[in-house]
Amino acid sequence: MSSSSYSNYTNSPCAACKFLRRKCSSDCVFAPYFPPEEPLKFANVHRIFGASNVSKILHEVAPHQREDAVNSLAYEAEARLKDPVYGCVGAISVLQREVLRLQRELEETNNDLMRYASCLGGETSAYGGRRG
Amino acid sequence: MSQIKTIHNPIGSLERFLDLLLISLIVYMTLKGGTSGACAACKYQRRRCAADCPLAPYFPAEQPKLFQNVHRLFGVRSIVKILENLDELQRPEAMKSIIFQSYVRDRNPVHGCLGITQQLQYMIWVAEEELKAVNSQLQLYRSGQNHPMMIHEIGEKQEDLDLGMGLPVNNNNQGNNTIPFFSPVSETQQQQPHMSYCSDQVNNHDYNPIPDSCKEVLNNHNTSLAWGQNQFPYNHHNYGFINQNEHCSETKNNNSVMAIQSQLVNLQMASNQQEEEVDDQNYDEIHQFLEIIDESQSFTETKEVYASSSGESLKEPIDEIGEKELRRAATCFSLTSVN
């Protein structure tokens, strides 16, 4: 088995080229981000977004951002497979509601604190007056 | 002469009738979706938009950008496949989420919805920390009321302590640090996938970024947060959102004393402002596609919060909120030790 034409990172083709059953060249755009140990990662991304779309996205972002881009795509692909209706957007709405809930709770608690603080302000001035 | 007149008049009326018929035919063809009435999807693909085009209901011709985003991320085949596997009732909701996801990816090509998820989780963490701090102060006050002599000491402390920076908040008014507000989904549809992909370079902090309340909320839907836990690059000691991701690294320098509430509002305002900068016309209608899912009866509130067209309605509350929050934060943090 010749390994010279395979990816420059490992001796085996990357998960993408394995999935697509093609030669993994040294300049394969997928190779750094889809290691052969994680075949499901590329499979999910390919199923939802398609290899060509992913390739275009990778070429559009800067090289140092590609890993983050791939990971976010993998996350979204897996989310979409688990929940075909809402995908990762379902989680966003859950979190947004949580933020709103905490916001409300914080406001109520701060109102309580303001009430105590105003009471304290009155008493403190009384004490300060006595001391002075 | 009169005979000639009578001959010409029927011909003239016939011509007029034919003209009218032609005009009405053109109008009919346009309304039916002829070549000039094709949906954005078919227009983009330069094909005839059939009467039963599956994408036509979701991509009106006036908003080509919506379809372009979706096409760039998912591709037509993928969307059609997704729609085919869903019920009729689920398809509009699925398309809304797909359009939203594509829109977010267009605004933030690197992180997409994951960036929003992480920002929200960070906001939750900040809010919980702030809540803990405020609750502990409340405890102090309450115990001070039970022990009147302590009130004097607390008052002295209040005068002596400087106002610190307080809890870090992510003032995401720059770049792509905006969170489009997606309306809540149906309770029955919430799932959080188990994620396992992470970047080793990112996973280099000890701090567990998932707030307890967030975990509880998401675990209620029988999911795990492996992805989020691994992907949360918080540096606890710096109270910043330190991330290799560019857009977040900008925000670690923007700590302020504004609380989570004004932050959220600022995010939405920034989102509105950014939308105006980019392309208003194409995104004006996106709010229509982000309507409440299933729980359609009671979410007009959230729609108003999100809609950029309702920017005016937000202005006054925002000003009040900003002042209130500053005052509140000043009181709140005067008693905390500066970390």
Short mmCIF file of C-alpha atoms in Angstrom, two decimals:
data_model
loop_
_atom_site.label_atom_id
_atom_site.label_comp_id
_atom_site.label_asym_id
_atom_site.label_seq_id
_atom_site.Cartn_x
_atom_site.Cartn_y
_atom_site.Cartn_z
CA MET A 1 0.00 0.00 0.00
CA SER A 2 1.65 3.22 -1.11
CA SER A 3 1.51 5.95 1.45
CA SER A 4 3.31 8.64 -0.48
CA SER A 5 0.16 10.03 -2.00
CA TYR A 6 -1.76 10.07 1.27
CA SER A 7 -2.28 12.97 3.63
CA ASN A 8 0.79 14.66 4.95
CA TYR A 9 -0.43 14.36 8.54
CA THR A 10 -0.91 10.66 8.78
CA ASN A 11 -0.12 7.69 6.66
CA SER A 12 -3.76 6.90 6.17
CA PRO A 13 -6.23 9.01 4.27
CA CYS A 14 -8.26 11.51 6.20
CA ALA A 15 -11.81 10.67 7.16
CA ALA A 16 -13.16 12.80 4.33
CA CYS A 17 -11.18 11.11 1.61
CA LYS A 18 -11.94 7.72 3.08
CA PHE A 19 -15.62 8.51 3.04
CA LEU A 20 -15.49 9.92 -0.46
CA ARG A 21 -13.25 7.08 -1.60
CA ARG A 22 -10.68 9.24 -3.18
CA LYS A 23 -6.97 9.84 -2.90
CA CYS A 24 -6.04 12.00 0.02
CA SER A 25 -3.56 14.41 -1.47
CA SER A 26 -0.97 16.33 0.47
CA ASP A 27 -2.95 19.52 0.08
CA CYS A 28 -6.30 18.01 1.01
CA VAL A 29 -8.28 20.78 2.67
CA PHE A 30 -10.12 18.35 4.93
CA ALA A 31 -7.16 16.37 6.18
CA PRO A 32 -6.11 18.57 9.14
CA TYR A 33 -9.63 18.72 10.51
CA PHE A 34 -11.12 15.33 9.82
CA PRO A 35 -8.72 12.77 11.22
CA PRO A 36 -9.30 9.14 10.24
CA GLU A 37 -10.05 8.31 13.88
CA GLU A 38 -13.27 10.30 13.72
CA PRO A 39 -15.13 9.04 10.65
CA LEU A 40 -18.51 10.01 12.03
CA LYS A 41 -17.55 13.64 12.19
CA PHE A 42 -17.15 13.97 8.46
CA ALA A 43 -20.04 11.65 7.73
CA ASN A 44 -22.41 13.91 9.67
CA VAL A 45 -21.06 17.08 8.13
CA HIS A 46 -21.29 15.61 4.66
CA ARG A 47 -24.82 14.42 5.21
CA ILE A 48 -26.10 17.79 6.26
CA PHE A 49 -23.94 20.31 4.48
CA GLY A 50 -22.17 18.43 1.74
CA ALA A 51 -18.45 18.19 1.14
CA SER A 52 -18.33 20.93 -1.47
CA ASN A 53 -20.11 23.43 0.77
CA VAL A 54 -17.75 22.63 3.62
CA SER A 55 -14.79 23.01 1.31
CA LYS A 56 -16.06 26.41 0.16
CA ILE A 57 -16.56 27.54 3.74
CA LEU A 58 -13.07 26.43 4.66
CA HIS A 59 -11.59 28.33 1.78
CA GLU A 60 -13.50 31.45 2.79
CA VAL A 61 -12.16 31.57 6.34
CA ALA A 62 -8.61 32.23 7.41
CA PRO A 63 -6.44 29.14 7.98
CA HIS A 64 -6.17 29.73 11.72
CA GLN A 65 -9.96 29.79 11.99
CA ARG A 66 -10.64 26.66 10.03
CA GLU A 67 -10.52 24.31 12.95
CA ASP A 68 -13.12 26.34 14.81
CA ALA A 69 -15.24 26.50 11.69
CA VAL A 70 -15.09 22.73 11.22
CA ASN A 71 -15.92 22.08 14.85
CA SER A 72 -18.89 24.39 14.72
CA LEU A 73 -20.10 22.73 11.53
CA ALA A 74 -19.70 19.32 13.12
CA TYR A 75 -21.70 20.50 16.12
CA GLU A 76 -24.46 21.88 13.93
CA ALA A 77 -24.55 18.79 11.76
CA GLU A 78 -24.86 16.49 14.72
CA ALA A 79 -27.54 18.70 16.21
CA ARG A 80 -29.50 18.66 12.99
CA LEU A 81 -29.28 14.91 12.75
CA LYS A 82 -30.54 14.50 16.29
CA ASP A 83 -33.28 17.05 15.84
CA PRO A 84 -34.16 17.48 12.17
CA VAL A 85 -36.73 20.16 12.93
CA TYR A 86 -34.80 22.60 15.09
CA GLY A 87 -31.22 21.42 15.07
CA CYS A 88 -28.90 23.52 17.19
CA VAL A 89 -31.39 26.39 17.16
CA GLY A 90 -33.45 24.56 19.76
CA ALA A 91 -30.61 24.85 22.22
CA ILE A 92 -30.29 28.54 21.49
CA SER A 93 -33.90 29.17 22.35
CA VAL A 94 -33.56 27.20 25.57
CA LEU A 95 -30.55 29.24 26.57
CA GLN A 96 -32.22 32.50 25.65
CA ARG A 97 -35.12 31.68 27.89
CA GLU A 98 -32.74 30.87 30.67
CA VAL A 99 -31.03 34.21 30.21
CA LEU A 100 -34.36 36.00 30.40
CA ARG A 101 -35.31 34.09 33.51
CA LEU A 102 -32.06 34.97 35.21
CA GLN A 103 -32.44 38.54 34.11
CA ARG A 104 -35.81 38.78 35.80
CA GLU A 105 -34.56 37.12 38.94
CA LEU A 106 -31.58 39.46 39.04
CA GLU A 107 -33.79 42.47 38.69
CA GLU A 108 -36.02 41.34 41.53
CA THR A 109 -33.06 40.61 43.75
CA ASN A 110 -31.47 43.93 42.93
CA ASN A 111 -34.71 45.68 43.80
CA ASP A 112 -34.63 44.00 47.18
CA LEU A 113 -31.04 45.07 47.61
CA MET A 114 -31.85 48.64 46.72
CA ARG A 115 -34.56 48.65 49.34
CA TYR A 116 -32.17 47.37 51.99
CA ALA A 117 -29.48 49.78 50.84
CA SER A 118 -31.79 52.75 51.09
CA CYS A 119 -32.80 51.69 54.57
CA LEU A 120 -29.18 51.31 55.47
CA GLY A 121 -28.35 54.72 54.05
CA GLY A 122 -30.80 56.32 56.42
CA GLU A 123 -29.49 54.46 59.44
CA THR A 124 -25.87 55.03 58.50
CA SER A 125 -26.32 58.78 58.35
CA ALA A 126 -27.92 58.59 61.75
CA TYR A 127 -24.89 56.73 63.09
CA GLY A 128 -22.52 59.08 61.28
CA GLY A 129 -24.27 62.03 62.82
CA ARG A 130 -23.88 60.59 66.26
CA ARG A 131 -20.22 59.92 65.71
CA GLY A 132 -19.49 63.34 64.29
CA MET B 1 -70.14 57.04 -44.18
CA SER B 2 -72.38 55.87 -41.49
CA GLN B 3 -72.02 52.34 -42.81
CA ILE B 4 -68.22 52.59 -42.60
CA LYS B 5 -68.52 53.85 -39.09
CA THR B 6 -70.62 50.92 -38.06
CA ILE B 7 -68.05 48.52 -39.59
CA HIS B 8 -65.06 50.15 -37.79
CA ASN B 9 -66.67 50.28 -34.38
CA PRO B 10 -67.03 46.51 -33.91
CA ILE B 11 -63.41 46.02 -35.02
CA GLY B 12 -62.24 48.69 -32.58
CA SER B 13 -64.11 47.15 -29.73
CA LEU B 14 -62.77 43.76 -30.69
CA GLU B 15 -59.23 45.13 -30.57
CA ARG B 16 -59.85 46.68 -27.22
CA PHE B 17 -61.27 43.40 -26.00
CA LEU B 18 -58.22 41.52 -27.22
CA ASP B 19 -55.93 44.04 -25.53
CA LEU B 20 -57.76 43.60 -22.28
CA LEU B 21 -57.59 39.84 -22.65
CA LEU B 22 -53.87 39.98 -23.23
CA ILE B 23 -53.29 42.21 -20.23
CA SER B 24 -55.37 40.00 -17.97
CA LEU B 25 -53.50 36.96 -19.23
CA ILE B 26 -50.18 38.57 -18.40
CA VAL B 27 -51.39 39.49 -14.96
CA TYR B 28 -52.71 35.98 -14.42
CA MET B 29 -49.43 34.42 -15.47
CA THR B 30 -47.53 36.68 -13.12
CA LEU B 31 -49.74 35.85 -10.20
CA LYS B 32 -49.60 32.15 -11.02
CA GLY B 33 -45.84 32.25 -10.79
CA GLY B 34 -44.68 32.45 -14.30
CA THR B 35 -41.10 33.34 -15.17
CA SER B 36 -41.40 36.74 -13.49
CA GLY B 37 -43.05 35.22 -10.32
CA ALA B 38 -40.55 32.49 -9.53
CA CYS B 39 -39.55 31.96 -5.92
CA ALA B 40 -36.09 33.00 -4.84
CA ALA B 41 -34.89 29.41 -4.97
CA CYS B 42 -35.93 28.87 -8.56
CA LYS B 43 -34.72 32.29 -9.56
CA TYR B 44 -31.31 31.53 -8.13
CA GLN B 45 -31.19 28.21 -9.91
CA ARG B 46 -32.58 29.76 -13.07
CA ARG B 47 -35.33 27.30 -13.53
CA ARG B 48 -39.04 27.41 -13.89
CA CYS B 49 -40.86 27.63 -10.62
CA ALA B 50 -43.50 24.93 -10.68
CA ALA B 51 -46.80 25.33 -8.92
CA ASP B 52 -45.80 22.62 -6.44
CA CYS B 53 -42.27 23.92 -5.86
CA PRO B 54 -41.42 22.70 -2.33
CA LEU B 55 -39.24 25.70 -1.53
CA ALA B 56 -41.50 28.43 -2.85
CA PRO B 57 -43.46 28.93 0.39
CA TYR B 58 -40.26 29.60 2.32
CA PHE B 59 -38.26 31.71 -0.08
CA PRO B 60 -40.20 34.64 -1.47
CA ALA B 61 -38.75 36.26 -4.55
CA GLU B 62 -38.25 39.58 -2.77
CA GLN B 63 -35.67 38.09 -0.43
CA PRO B 64 -32.98 36.41 -2.49
CA LYS B 65 -30.43 36.68 0.29
CA LEU B 66 -32.31 34.26 2.49
CA PHE B 67 -32.07 31.53 -0.06
CA GLN B 68 -28.47 32.37 -0.90
CA ASN B 69 -27.49 31.86 2.71
CA VAL B 70 -29.30 28.56 2.91
CA HIS B 71 -27.92 27.41 -0.40
CA ARG B 72 -24.40 28.27 0.65
CA LEU B 73 -24.60 26.32 3.87
CA PHE B 74 -26.92 23.43 3.21
CA GLY B 75 -27.47 23.16 -0.50
CA VAL B 76 -30.79 22.53 -2.19
CA ARG B 77 -30.53 18.77 -2.13
CA SER B 78 -29.92 18.65 1.58
CA ILE B 79 -32.87 20.91 2.35
CA VAL B 80 -35.21 18.97 0.13
CA LYS B 81 -34.07 15.76 1.80
CA ILE B 82 -34.66 17.22 5.24
CA LEU B 83 -38.11 18.40 4.24
CA GLU B 84 -39.05 15.08 2.72
CA ASN B 85 -38.40 13.30 5.99
CA LEU B 86 -40.65 15.60 7.96
CA ASP B 87 -44.39 15.95 8.37
CA GLU B 88 -46.27 18.75 6.74
CA LEU B 89 -46.68 20.49 10.06
CA GLN B 90 -43.01 20.29 10.92
CA ARG B 91 -41.71 21.64 7.64
CA PRO B 92 -42.33 25.35 8.25
CA GLU B 93 -40.64 25.12 11.63
CA ALA B 94 -37.70 23.24 10.19
CA MET B 95 -37.29 25.79 7.44
CA LYS B 96 -37.37 28.62 9.93
CA SER B 97 -34.58 27.06 11.90
CA ILE B 98 -32.60 26.32 8.75
CA ILE B 99 -33.00 29.91 7.55
CA PHE B 100 -31.98 31.18 10.95
CA GLN B 101 -28.97 28.91 11.09
CA SER B 102 -27.88 29.98 7.63
CA TYR B 103 -28.37 33.62 8.51
CA VAL B 104 -26.21 33.23 11.57
CA ARG B 105 -23.55 31.42 9.60
CA ASP B 106 -23.56 34.21 7.06
CA ARG B 107 -23.02 36.77 9.81
CA ASN B 108 -20.39 34.66 11.52
CA PRO B 109 -18.79 32.25 9.07
CA VAL B 110 -16.42 30.75 11.60
CA HIS B 111 -18.63 29.93 14.57
CA GLY B 112 -22.20 30.16 13.37
CA CYS B 113 -24.77 29.03 15.90
CA LEU B 114 -22.15 27.52 18.15
CA GLY B 115 -20.80 30.99 18.77
CA ILE B 116 -24.22 32.14 19.86
CA THR B 117 -24.64 29.11 22.09
CA GLN B 118 -21.34 29.83 23.78
CA GLN B 119 -22.15 33.49 24.20
CA LEU B 120 -25.47 32.64 25.79
CA GLN B 121 -23.85 30.16 28.11
CA TYR B 122 -21.37 32.81 29.10
CA MET B 123 -24.16 35.28 29.74
CA ILE B 124 -25.89 32.72 31.90
CA TRP B 125 -22.73 32.19 33.87
CA VAL B 126 -22.26 35.92 34.37
CA ALA B 127 -25.86 36.32 35.45
CA GLU B 128 -25.56 33.48 37.93
CA GLU B 129 -22.37 34.88 39.39
CA GLU B 130 -23.99 38.25 39.72
CA LEU B 131 -27.01 36.67 41.32
CA LYS B 132 -24.80 34.90 43.84
CA ALA B 133 -23.05 38.15 44.67
CA VAL B 134 -26.29 40.04 45.07
CA ASN B 135 -27.80 37.28 47.17
CA SER B 136 -24.79 37.24 49.45
CA GLN B 137 -25.12 40.97 49.91
CA LEU B 138 -28.78 40.58 50.65
CA GLN B 139 -27.85 38.06 53.29
CA LEU B 140 -25.49 40.59 54.80
CA TYR B 141 -28.18 43.20 54.92
CA ARG B 142 -30.68 40.79 56.37
CA SER B 143 -28.29 39.62 59.02
CA GLY B 144 -27.46 43.27 59.64
CA GLN B 145 -31.07 44.03 60.29
CA ASN B 146 -31.23 41.18 62.76
CA HIS B 147 -28.14 42.60 64.44
CA PRO B 148 -28.49 46.35 64.40
CA MET B 149 -24.90 47.07 65.48
CA MET B 150 -23.65 45.50 62.28
CA ILE B 151 -25.46 48.09 60.19
CA HIS B 152 -22.99 50.70 61.23
CA GLU B 153 -20.04 48.55 60.17
CA ILE B 154 -21.64 47.74 56.86
CA GLY B 155 -22.23 51.43 56.28
CA GLU B 156 -18.57 52.19 56.95
CA LYS B 157 -17.50 49.52 54.52
CA GLN B 158 -19.75 50.98 51.89
CA GLU B 159 -18.00 54.30 52.15
CA ASP B 160 -14.52 52.86 52.15
CA LEU B 161 -14.65 50.33 49.35
CA ASP B 162 -13.98 51.57 45.84
CA LEU B 163 -16.19 50.62 43.05
CA GLY B 164 -14.53 47.79 41.26
CA MET B 165 -15.02 46.49 37.78
CA GLY B 166 -17.54 44.03 39.04
CA LEU B 167 -18.46 40.95 37.17
CA PRO B 168 -17.22 40.69 33.67
CA VAL B 169 -19.77 41.06 31.04
CA ASN B 170 -19.43 40.53 27.40
CA ASN B 171 -20.15 43.85 25.83
CA ASN B 172 -20.57 42.45 22.41
CA ASN B 173 -21.03 45.56 20.41
CA GLN B 174 -18.27 44.90 17.98
CA GLY B 175 -17.96 42.89 14.88
CA ASN B 176 -20.09 39.82 14.73
CA ASN B 177 -20.80 39.64 18.43
CA THR B 178 -24.51 39.83 18.09
CA ILE B 179 -27.14 37.34 19.01
CA PRO B 180 -30.19 37.27 16.79
CA PHE B 181 -33.03 36.55 19.06
CA PHE B 182 -34.68 33.33 18.04
CA SER B 183 -38.09 32.82 19.49
CA PRO B 184 -38.62 29.96 21.86
CA VAL B 185 -39.49 26.62 20.48
CA SER B 186 -42.15 24.22 21.48
CA GLU B 187 -41.52 22.39 24.73
CA THR B 188 -41.83 19.08 23.00
CA GLN B 189 -39.15 19.81 20.52
CA GLN B 190 -36.23 20.71 22.70
CA GLN B 191 -33.31 18.41 22.50
CA GLN B 192 -29.70 19.02 23.09
CA PRO B 193 -27.41 16.73 21.21
CA HIS B 194 -24.52 14.92 22.72
CA MET B 195 -21.48 16.50 21.21
CA SER B 196 -18.06 15.08 21.26
CA TYR B 197 -16.02 17.19 18.92
CA CYS B 198 -13.62 19.64 20.45
CA SER B 199 -10.46 21.41 19.69
CA ASP B 200 -7.59 20.48 21.92
CA GLN B 201 -6.22 23.95 21.58
CA VAL B 202 -9.41 25.42 22.92
CA ASN B 203 -9.91 23.00 25.74
CA ASN B 204 -7.18 24.34 27.92
CA HIS B 205 -8.98 25.76 30.91
CA ASP B 206 -10.01 24.19 34.13
CA TYR B 207 -13.10 26.20 34.69
CA ASN B 208 -16.29 24.33 34.10
CA PRO B 209 -18.19 26.80 32.01
CA ILE B 210 -21.58 25.25 32.14
CA PRO B 211 -23.61 27.01 34.81
CA ASP B 212 -25.63 24.73 37.03
CA SER B 213 -28.91 26.24 35.97
CA CYS B 214 -27.97 25.79 32.36
CA LYS B 215 -27.06 22.19 32.93
CA GLU B 216 -30.31 21.56 34.68
CA VAL B 217 -32.31 23.15 31.91
CA LEU B 218 -30.58 21.26 29.19
CA ASN B 219 -30.37 17.98 31.03
CA ASN B 220 -34.06 18.04 31.49
CA HIS B 221 -34.21 17.12 27.88
CA ASN B 222 -32.10 14.02 28.38
CA THR B 223 -29.02 15.28 26.70
CA SER B 224 -25.44 15.67 27.58
CA LEU B 225 -23.19 18.63 27.17
CA ALA B 226 -19.92 17.06 26.29
CA TRP B 227 -19.48 19.46 23.42
CA GLY B 228 -20.20 22.56 25.47
CA GLN B 229 -18.04 21.47 28.38
CA ASN B 230 -15.09 20.83 26.18
CA GLN B 231 -15.59 23.91 24.14
CA PHE B 232 -15.83 26.50 26.82
CA PRO B 233 -12.63 28.45 26.86
CA TYR B 234 -13.23 30.54 29.93
CA ASN B 235 -10.34 31.88 31.84
CA HIS B 236 -11.89 32.14 35.24
CA HIS B 237 -9.15 34.21 36.79
CA ASN B 238 -9.31 36.92 34.20
CA TYR B 239 -13.08 36.96 34.25
CA GLY B 240 -12.96 37.16 30.54
CA PHE B 241 -14.24 35.17 27.69
CA ILE B 242 -10.89 34.17 26.37
CA ASN B 243 -11.22 32.23 23.24
CA GLN B 244 -9.15 31.53 20.26
CA ASN B 245 -12.09 32.68 18.28
CA GLU B 246 -11.54 36.17 17.04
CA HIS B 247 -14.84 37.70 17.81
CA CYS B 248 -14.69 36.69 21.44
CA SER B 249 -11.13 37.87 21.92
CA GLU B 250 -12.30 41.32 21.04
CA THR B 251 -14.79 41.30 23.86
CA LYS B 252 -12.44 40.40 26.67
CA ASN B 253 -11.24 43.95 26.53
CA ASN B 254 -14.70 45.36 26.88
CA ASN B 255 -15.55 44.59 30.49
CA SER B 256 -17.83 47.06 32.06
CA VAL B 257 -20.02 47.42 35.05
CA MET B 258 -23.17 47.04 33.03
CA ALA B 259 -25.24 44.12 34.18
CA ILE B 260 -26.50 41.24 32.14
CA GLN B 261 -29.79 42.91 31.38
CA SER B 262 -28.37 45.91 29.61
CA GLN B 263 -25.86 43.64 27.96
CA LEU B 264 -28.61 41.57 26.42
CA VAL B 265 -30.39 44.67 25.32
CA ASN B 266 -27.19 46.09 23.90
CA LEU B 267 -26.67 42.91 22.00
CA GLN B 268 -30.03 43.21 20.45
CA MET B 269 -29.51 46.86 19.65
CA ALA B 270 -26.13 46.08 18.14
CA SER B 271 -27.76 43.32 16.21
CA ASN B 272 -30.30 45.77 14.96
CA GLN B 273 -27.64 48.30 14.08
CA GLN B 274 -25.56 45.75 12.28
CA GLU B 275 -28.51 44.58 10.33
CA GLU B 276 -29.05 48.10 9.17
CA GLU B 277 -25.49 48.31 8.05
CA VAL B 278 -25.55 45.14 6.05
CA ASP B 279 -28.67 44.86 4.00
CA ASP B 280 -31.91 45.93 5.53
CA GLN B 281 -34.17 44.95 2.75
CA ASN B 282 -33.20 41.34 2.65
CA TYR B 283 -33.34 40.82 6.38
CA ASP B 284 -36.37 42.91 7.21
CA GLU B 285 -38.62 39.97 6.67
CA ILE B 286 -36.45 37.45 8.43
CA HIS B 287 -38.35 38.14 11.61
CA GLN B 288 -41.41 36.70 9.97
CA PHE B 289 -39.58 33.44 9.69
CA LEU B 290 -38.50 33.49 13.28
CA GLU B 291 -41.99 33.39 14.67
CA ILE B 292 -42.89 31.45 17.69
CA ILE B 293 -43.03 27.77 17.12
CA ASP B 294 -46.11 25.98 18.37
CA GLU B 295 -46.59 28.18 21.39
CA SER B 296 -47.86 30.79 19.04
CA GLN B 297 -50.31 32.39 21.39
CA SER B 298 -48.17 34.28 23.77
CA PHE B 299 -44.87 35.32 22.29
CA THR B 300 -45.66 38.71 20.88
CA GLU B 301 -43.37 40.05 23.59
CA THR B 302 -40.33 38.32 22.22
CA LYS B 303 -41.20 39.30 18.69
CA GLU B 304 -41.24 42.91 19.74
CA VAL B 305 -37.95 42.56 21.48
CA TYR B 306 -36.33 41.08 18.38
CA ALA B 307 -37.88 43.07 15.60
CA SER B 308 -35.54 45.69 14.31
CA SER B 309 -38.50 47.69 13.20
CA SER B 310 -39.46 48.10 16.82
CA GLY B 311 -36.20 49.78 17.65
CA GLU B 312 -38.03 52.83 18.82
CA SER B 313 -39.99 50.94 21.38
CA LEU B 314 -36.73 49.73 22.87
CA LYS B 315 -35.05 53.09 23.14
CA GLU B 316 -36.72 54.39 26.27
CA PRO B 317 -36.56 51.17 28.24
CA ILE B 318 -32.94 50.80 27.24
CA ASP B 319 -32.02 54.21 28.56
CA GLU B 320 -33.82 53.51 31.79
CA ILE B 321 -32.28 50.10 32.03
CA GLY B 322 -28.80 51.50 31.47
CA GLU B 323 -29.15 54.05 34.27
CA LYS B 324 -30.85 51.64 36.59
CA GLU B 325 -28.21 49.04 36.00
CA LEU B 326 -25.38 51.44 36.63
CA ARG B 327 -26.93 52.59 39.85
CA ARG B 328 -27.69 49.06 40.85
CA ALA B 329 -24.26 47.82 39.98
CA ALA B 330 -22.68 50.66 41.90
CA THR B 331 -24.61 49.74 44.99
CA CYS B 332 -24.09 46.08 44.43
CA PHE B 333 -20.37 46.13 43.96
CA SER B 334 -19.52 48.60 46.61
CA LEU B 335 -19.70 45.82 49.15
CA THR B 336 -17.87 43.15 47.25
CA SER B 337 -14.21 42.69 47.64
CA VAL B 338 -12.28 43.56 44.57
CA ASN B 339 -10.90 40.37 43.07
#
